[in-house]
Short mmCIF file of C-alpha atoms in Angstrom, two decimals:
data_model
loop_
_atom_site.label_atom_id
_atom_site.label_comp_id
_atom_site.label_asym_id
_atom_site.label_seq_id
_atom_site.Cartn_x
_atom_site.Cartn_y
_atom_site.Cartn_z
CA UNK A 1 20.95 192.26 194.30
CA UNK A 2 19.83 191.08 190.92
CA UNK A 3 22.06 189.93 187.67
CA UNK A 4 21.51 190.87 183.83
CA UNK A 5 22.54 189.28 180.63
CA UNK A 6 22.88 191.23 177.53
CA UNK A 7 23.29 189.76 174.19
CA UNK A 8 26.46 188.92 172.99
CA UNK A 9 28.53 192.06 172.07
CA UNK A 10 31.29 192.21 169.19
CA UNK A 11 33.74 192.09 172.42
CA UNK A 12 32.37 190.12 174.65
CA UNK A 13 28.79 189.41 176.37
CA UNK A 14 28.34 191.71 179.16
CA UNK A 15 26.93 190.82 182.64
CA UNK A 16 25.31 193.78 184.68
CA UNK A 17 25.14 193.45 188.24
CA UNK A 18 22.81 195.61 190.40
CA UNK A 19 24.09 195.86 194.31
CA UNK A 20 22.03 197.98 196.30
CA UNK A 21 21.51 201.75 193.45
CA UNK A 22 23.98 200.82 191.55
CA UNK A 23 24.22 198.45 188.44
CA UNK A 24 27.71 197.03 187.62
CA UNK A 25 28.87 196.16 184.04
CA UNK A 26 30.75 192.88 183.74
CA UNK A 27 32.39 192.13 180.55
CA UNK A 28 32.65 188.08 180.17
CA UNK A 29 35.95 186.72 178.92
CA UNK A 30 37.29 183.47 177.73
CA UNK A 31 39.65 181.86 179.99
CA UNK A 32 42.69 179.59 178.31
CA UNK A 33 41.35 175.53 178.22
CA UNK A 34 41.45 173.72 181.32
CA UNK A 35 41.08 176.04 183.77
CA UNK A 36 37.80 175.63 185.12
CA UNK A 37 37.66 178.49 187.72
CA UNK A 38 35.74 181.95 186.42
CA UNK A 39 38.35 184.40 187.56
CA UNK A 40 36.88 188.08 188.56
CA UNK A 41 39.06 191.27 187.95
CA UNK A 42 38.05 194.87 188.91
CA UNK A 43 40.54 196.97 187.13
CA UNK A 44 41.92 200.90 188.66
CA UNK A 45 40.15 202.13 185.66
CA UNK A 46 36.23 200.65 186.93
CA UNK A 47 36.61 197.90 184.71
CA UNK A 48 35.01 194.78 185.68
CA UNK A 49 35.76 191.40 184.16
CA UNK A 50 34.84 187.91 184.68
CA UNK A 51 37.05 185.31 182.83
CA UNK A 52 35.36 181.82 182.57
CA UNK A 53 35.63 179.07 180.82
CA UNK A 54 34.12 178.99 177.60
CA UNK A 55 32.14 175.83 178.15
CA UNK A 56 30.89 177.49 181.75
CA UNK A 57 27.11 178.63 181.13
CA UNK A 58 25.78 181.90 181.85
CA UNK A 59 24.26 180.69 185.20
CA UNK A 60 27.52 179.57 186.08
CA UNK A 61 29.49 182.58 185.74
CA UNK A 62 26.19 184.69 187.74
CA UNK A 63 26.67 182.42 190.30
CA UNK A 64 30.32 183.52 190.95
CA UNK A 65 29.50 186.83 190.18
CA UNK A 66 26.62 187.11 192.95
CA UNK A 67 29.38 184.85 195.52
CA UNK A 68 31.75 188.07 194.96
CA UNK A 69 28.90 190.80 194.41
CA UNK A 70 30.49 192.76 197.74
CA UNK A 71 33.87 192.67 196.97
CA UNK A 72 33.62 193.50 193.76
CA UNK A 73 31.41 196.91 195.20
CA UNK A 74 34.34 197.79 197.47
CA UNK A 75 36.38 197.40 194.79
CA UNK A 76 35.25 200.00 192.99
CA UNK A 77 34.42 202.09 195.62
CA UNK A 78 38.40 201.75 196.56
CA UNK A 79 39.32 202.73 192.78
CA UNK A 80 37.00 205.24 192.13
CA UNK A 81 37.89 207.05 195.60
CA UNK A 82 41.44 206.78 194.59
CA UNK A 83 40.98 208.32 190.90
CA UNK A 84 38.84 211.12 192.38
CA UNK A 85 42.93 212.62 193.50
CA UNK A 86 44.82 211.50 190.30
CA UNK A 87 45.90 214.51 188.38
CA UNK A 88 47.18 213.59 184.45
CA UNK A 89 50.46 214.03 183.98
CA UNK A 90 51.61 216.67 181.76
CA UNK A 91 55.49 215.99 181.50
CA UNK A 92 56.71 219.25 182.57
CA UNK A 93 59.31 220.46 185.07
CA UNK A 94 58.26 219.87 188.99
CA UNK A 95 55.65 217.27 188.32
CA UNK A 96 56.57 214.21 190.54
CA UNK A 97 57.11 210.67 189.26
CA UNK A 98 57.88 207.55 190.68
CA UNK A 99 60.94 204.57 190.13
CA UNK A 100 61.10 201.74 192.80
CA UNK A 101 58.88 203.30 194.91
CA UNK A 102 60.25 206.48 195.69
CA UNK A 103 58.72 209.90 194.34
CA UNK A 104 61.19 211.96 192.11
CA UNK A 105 60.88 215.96 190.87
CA UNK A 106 60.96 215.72 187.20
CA UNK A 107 63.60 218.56 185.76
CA UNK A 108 63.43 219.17 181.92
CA UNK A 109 66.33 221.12 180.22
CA UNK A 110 66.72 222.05 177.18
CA UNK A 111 69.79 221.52 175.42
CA UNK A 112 71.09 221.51 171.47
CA UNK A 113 74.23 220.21 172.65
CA UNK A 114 73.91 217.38 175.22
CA UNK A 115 72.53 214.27 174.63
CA UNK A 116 69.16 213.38 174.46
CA UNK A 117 68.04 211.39 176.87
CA UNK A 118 67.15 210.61 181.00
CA UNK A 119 69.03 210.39 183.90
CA UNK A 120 68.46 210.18 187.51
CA UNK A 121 70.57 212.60 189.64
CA UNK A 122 70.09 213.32 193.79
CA UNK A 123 66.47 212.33 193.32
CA UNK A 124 65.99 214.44 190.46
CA UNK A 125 64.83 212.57 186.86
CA UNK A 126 66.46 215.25 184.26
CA UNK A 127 65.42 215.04 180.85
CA UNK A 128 68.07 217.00 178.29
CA UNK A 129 65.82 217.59 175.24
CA UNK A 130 66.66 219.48 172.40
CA UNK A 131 62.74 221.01 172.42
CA UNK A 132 60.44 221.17 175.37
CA UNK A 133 57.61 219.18 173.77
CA UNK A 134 55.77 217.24 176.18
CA UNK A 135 55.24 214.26 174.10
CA UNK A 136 58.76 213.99 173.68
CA UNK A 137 59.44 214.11 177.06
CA UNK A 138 57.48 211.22 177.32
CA UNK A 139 58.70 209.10 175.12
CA UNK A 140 62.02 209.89 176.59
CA UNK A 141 60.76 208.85 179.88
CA UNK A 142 58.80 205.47 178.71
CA UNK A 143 61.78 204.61 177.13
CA UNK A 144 64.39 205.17 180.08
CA UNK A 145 61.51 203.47 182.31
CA UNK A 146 61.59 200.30 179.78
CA UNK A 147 65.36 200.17 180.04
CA UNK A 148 65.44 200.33 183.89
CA UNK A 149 62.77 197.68 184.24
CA UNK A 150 65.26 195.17 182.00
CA UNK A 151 67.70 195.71 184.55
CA UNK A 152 65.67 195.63 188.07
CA UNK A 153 63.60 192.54 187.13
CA UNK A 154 66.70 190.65 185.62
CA UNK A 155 68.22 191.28 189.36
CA UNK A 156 65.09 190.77 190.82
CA UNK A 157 64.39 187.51 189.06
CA UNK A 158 67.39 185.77 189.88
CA UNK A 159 67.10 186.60 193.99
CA UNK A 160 63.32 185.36 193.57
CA UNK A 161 64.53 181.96 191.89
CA UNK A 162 66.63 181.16 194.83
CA UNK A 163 63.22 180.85 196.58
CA UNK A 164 61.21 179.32 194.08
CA UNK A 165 62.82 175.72 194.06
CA UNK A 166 60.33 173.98 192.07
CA UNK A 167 61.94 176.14 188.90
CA UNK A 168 64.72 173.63 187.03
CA UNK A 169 66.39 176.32 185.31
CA UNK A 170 65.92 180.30 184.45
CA UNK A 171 62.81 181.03 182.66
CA UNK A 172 62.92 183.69 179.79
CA UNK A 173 61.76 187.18 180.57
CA UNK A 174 60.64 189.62 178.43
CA UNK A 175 59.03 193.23 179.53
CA UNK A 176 56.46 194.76 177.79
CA UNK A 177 53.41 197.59 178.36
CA UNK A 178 50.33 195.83 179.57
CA UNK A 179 47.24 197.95 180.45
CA UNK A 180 45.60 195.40 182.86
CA UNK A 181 48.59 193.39 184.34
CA UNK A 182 51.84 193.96 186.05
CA UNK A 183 52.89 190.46 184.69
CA UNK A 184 51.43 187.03 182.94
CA UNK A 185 53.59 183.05 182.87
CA UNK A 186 52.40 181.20 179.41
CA UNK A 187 51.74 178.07 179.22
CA UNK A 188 55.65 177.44 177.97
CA UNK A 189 56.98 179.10 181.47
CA UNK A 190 58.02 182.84 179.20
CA UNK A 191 57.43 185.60 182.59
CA UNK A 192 56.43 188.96 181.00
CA UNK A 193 56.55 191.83 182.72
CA UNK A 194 54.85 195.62 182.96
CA UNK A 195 57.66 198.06 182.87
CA UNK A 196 55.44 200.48 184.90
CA UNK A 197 55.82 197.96 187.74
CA UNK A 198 59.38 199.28 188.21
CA UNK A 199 57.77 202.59 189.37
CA UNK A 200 56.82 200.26 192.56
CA UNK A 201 58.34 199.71 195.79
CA UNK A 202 60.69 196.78 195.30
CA UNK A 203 58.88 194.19 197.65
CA UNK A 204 55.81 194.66 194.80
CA UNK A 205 58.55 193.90 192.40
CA UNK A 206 59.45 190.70 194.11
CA UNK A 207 55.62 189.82 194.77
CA UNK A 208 54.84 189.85 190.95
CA UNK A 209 57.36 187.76 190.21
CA UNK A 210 57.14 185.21 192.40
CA UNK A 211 53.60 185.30 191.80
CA UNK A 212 54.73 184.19 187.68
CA UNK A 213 56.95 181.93 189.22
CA UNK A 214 54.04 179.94 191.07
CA UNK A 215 52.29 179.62 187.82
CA UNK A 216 54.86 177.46 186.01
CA UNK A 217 54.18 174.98 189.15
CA UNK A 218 50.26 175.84 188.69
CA UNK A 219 49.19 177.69 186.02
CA UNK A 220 45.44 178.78 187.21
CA UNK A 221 44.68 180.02 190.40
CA UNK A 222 44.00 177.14 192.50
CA UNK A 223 43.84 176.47 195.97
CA UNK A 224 47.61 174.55 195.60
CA UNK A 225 48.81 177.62 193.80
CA UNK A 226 47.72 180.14 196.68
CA UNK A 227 49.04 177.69 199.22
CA UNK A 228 52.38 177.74 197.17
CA UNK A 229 52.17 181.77 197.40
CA UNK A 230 51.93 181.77 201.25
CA UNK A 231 54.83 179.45 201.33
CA UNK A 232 57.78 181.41 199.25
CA UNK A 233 55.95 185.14 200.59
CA UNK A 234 53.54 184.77 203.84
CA UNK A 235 52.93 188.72 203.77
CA UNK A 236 52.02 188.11 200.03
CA UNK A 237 48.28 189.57 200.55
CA UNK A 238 49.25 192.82 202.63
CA UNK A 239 52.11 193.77 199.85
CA UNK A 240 49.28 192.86 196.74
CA UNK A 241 47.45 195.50 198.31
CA UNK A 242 49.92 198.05 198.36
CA UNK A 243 50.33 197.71 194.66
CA UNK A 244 46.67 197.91 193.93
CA UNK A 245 46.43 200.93 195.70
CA UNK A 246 49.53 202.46 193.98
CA UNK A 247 48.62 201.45 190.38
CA UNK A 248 46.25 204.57 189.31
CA UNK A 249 49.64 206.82 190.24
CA UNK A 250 52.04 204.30 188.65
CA UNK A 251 50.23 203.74 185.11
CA UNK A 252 49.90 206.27 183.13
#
């Protein structure tokens, strides 16, 4: 196993990684002041990041690289494996898509006088659109997805809060597309979450937002803000999982 630097690129300086034949980009990151822990992500898409602090040397950020090397392998091995079966969607009648973790037949109808729009009938999702245009369709759908998310995490939120005692009062929540994230706390306690994460089963719902929760009691991932993780959801790890291995078929 040996470790690369490159020069600094326009986005980023890249780390590459060679385990065993094969040599891994890693994309360096800044990570917000304070936190002093490099934080690696290996995304469904084969992205690999490592998110340090910006006074952290090089050396530094190799070293937690090389601790990780193997995981971050399997990672990718997982991801890759998973992608090999992912067919694009193409937003046409009988495709299959998901909402709370359940798999629904997509039905598109066309129609120049009904309503616009989607609606979820005997495990059908029928889309009345006035022209079969799959772009449309989508649209349609991102938009009825956004709209269902508002509702399930608002729900969602509140049962989670009865759990998470350390919050005074009801944080504000806003959803909104995220390509490498289901959710992210700021520093001012705001929870934002991924619409596509209502495509997941609802436990995964619950996980990401107690896992936002536990950052406005720690806001980096610490050894106190794990241990706070196990407390409110033991099976925390085994339902994280789940997600990852769902999130290739859940974002488009």
């Amino acid at each position: 196993m040996s470790v690369m630097i490159s020069n600094a690129a326009p986005y980023g300086r890249e780390l590459f990684l060679r385990y065993g034949d094969e040599c891994i980009t890693i994309r360096r990151l800044a990570r917000s002041q304070g936190i002093n822990r490099v934080l690696i992500k290996v995304h469904p898409d084969t992205r690999v990041e490592a998110l340090a602090p910006r006074e952290a040397s090089d050396d530094e950020v190799l070293d937690a690289v090389r601790q990780r090397a193997r995981w971050i392998y399997q990672q990718l091995r997982q991801f890759r494996a998973q992608n090999e079966y992912v067919i694009p969607r193409r937003y046409v009648s009988g495709e299959s898509h998901y909402y709370l973790g359940r798999q629904h037949l997509l039905k598109v109808i066309e129609t120049l006088t009904e309503r616009q729009g989607v609606k979820l009938l005997r495990g059908r999702l029928e889309v009345r659109i006035r022209h079969k245009r799959p772009d449309k369709v989508k649209q349609l759908l991102a938009r009825w997805y956004r709209e269902r998310a508002g509702e399930v995490f608002g729900r969602r939120l509140d049962a989670m809060l009865e759990q998470a005692l350390w919050v005074s009062e009801r944080p504000p929540m806003r959803v909104q597309a995220m390509q490498t994230r289901w959710g992210s706390c700021s520093p001012q306690g705001r929870l934002t979450l991924n619409p596509h994460l209502v495509k997941a089963p609802r436990e995964c719902v619950d996980y990401v937002i107690l896992h936002e929760l536990c950052h406005i009691a720690e806001h980096n991932h610490s050894e106190r803000f794990y241990r706070l993780m196990g407390q409110v959801m033991p099976q925390w790890e085994g339902i994280k999982a789940r997600l990852d291995d769902m999130a290739s078929r859940l974002i488009d």
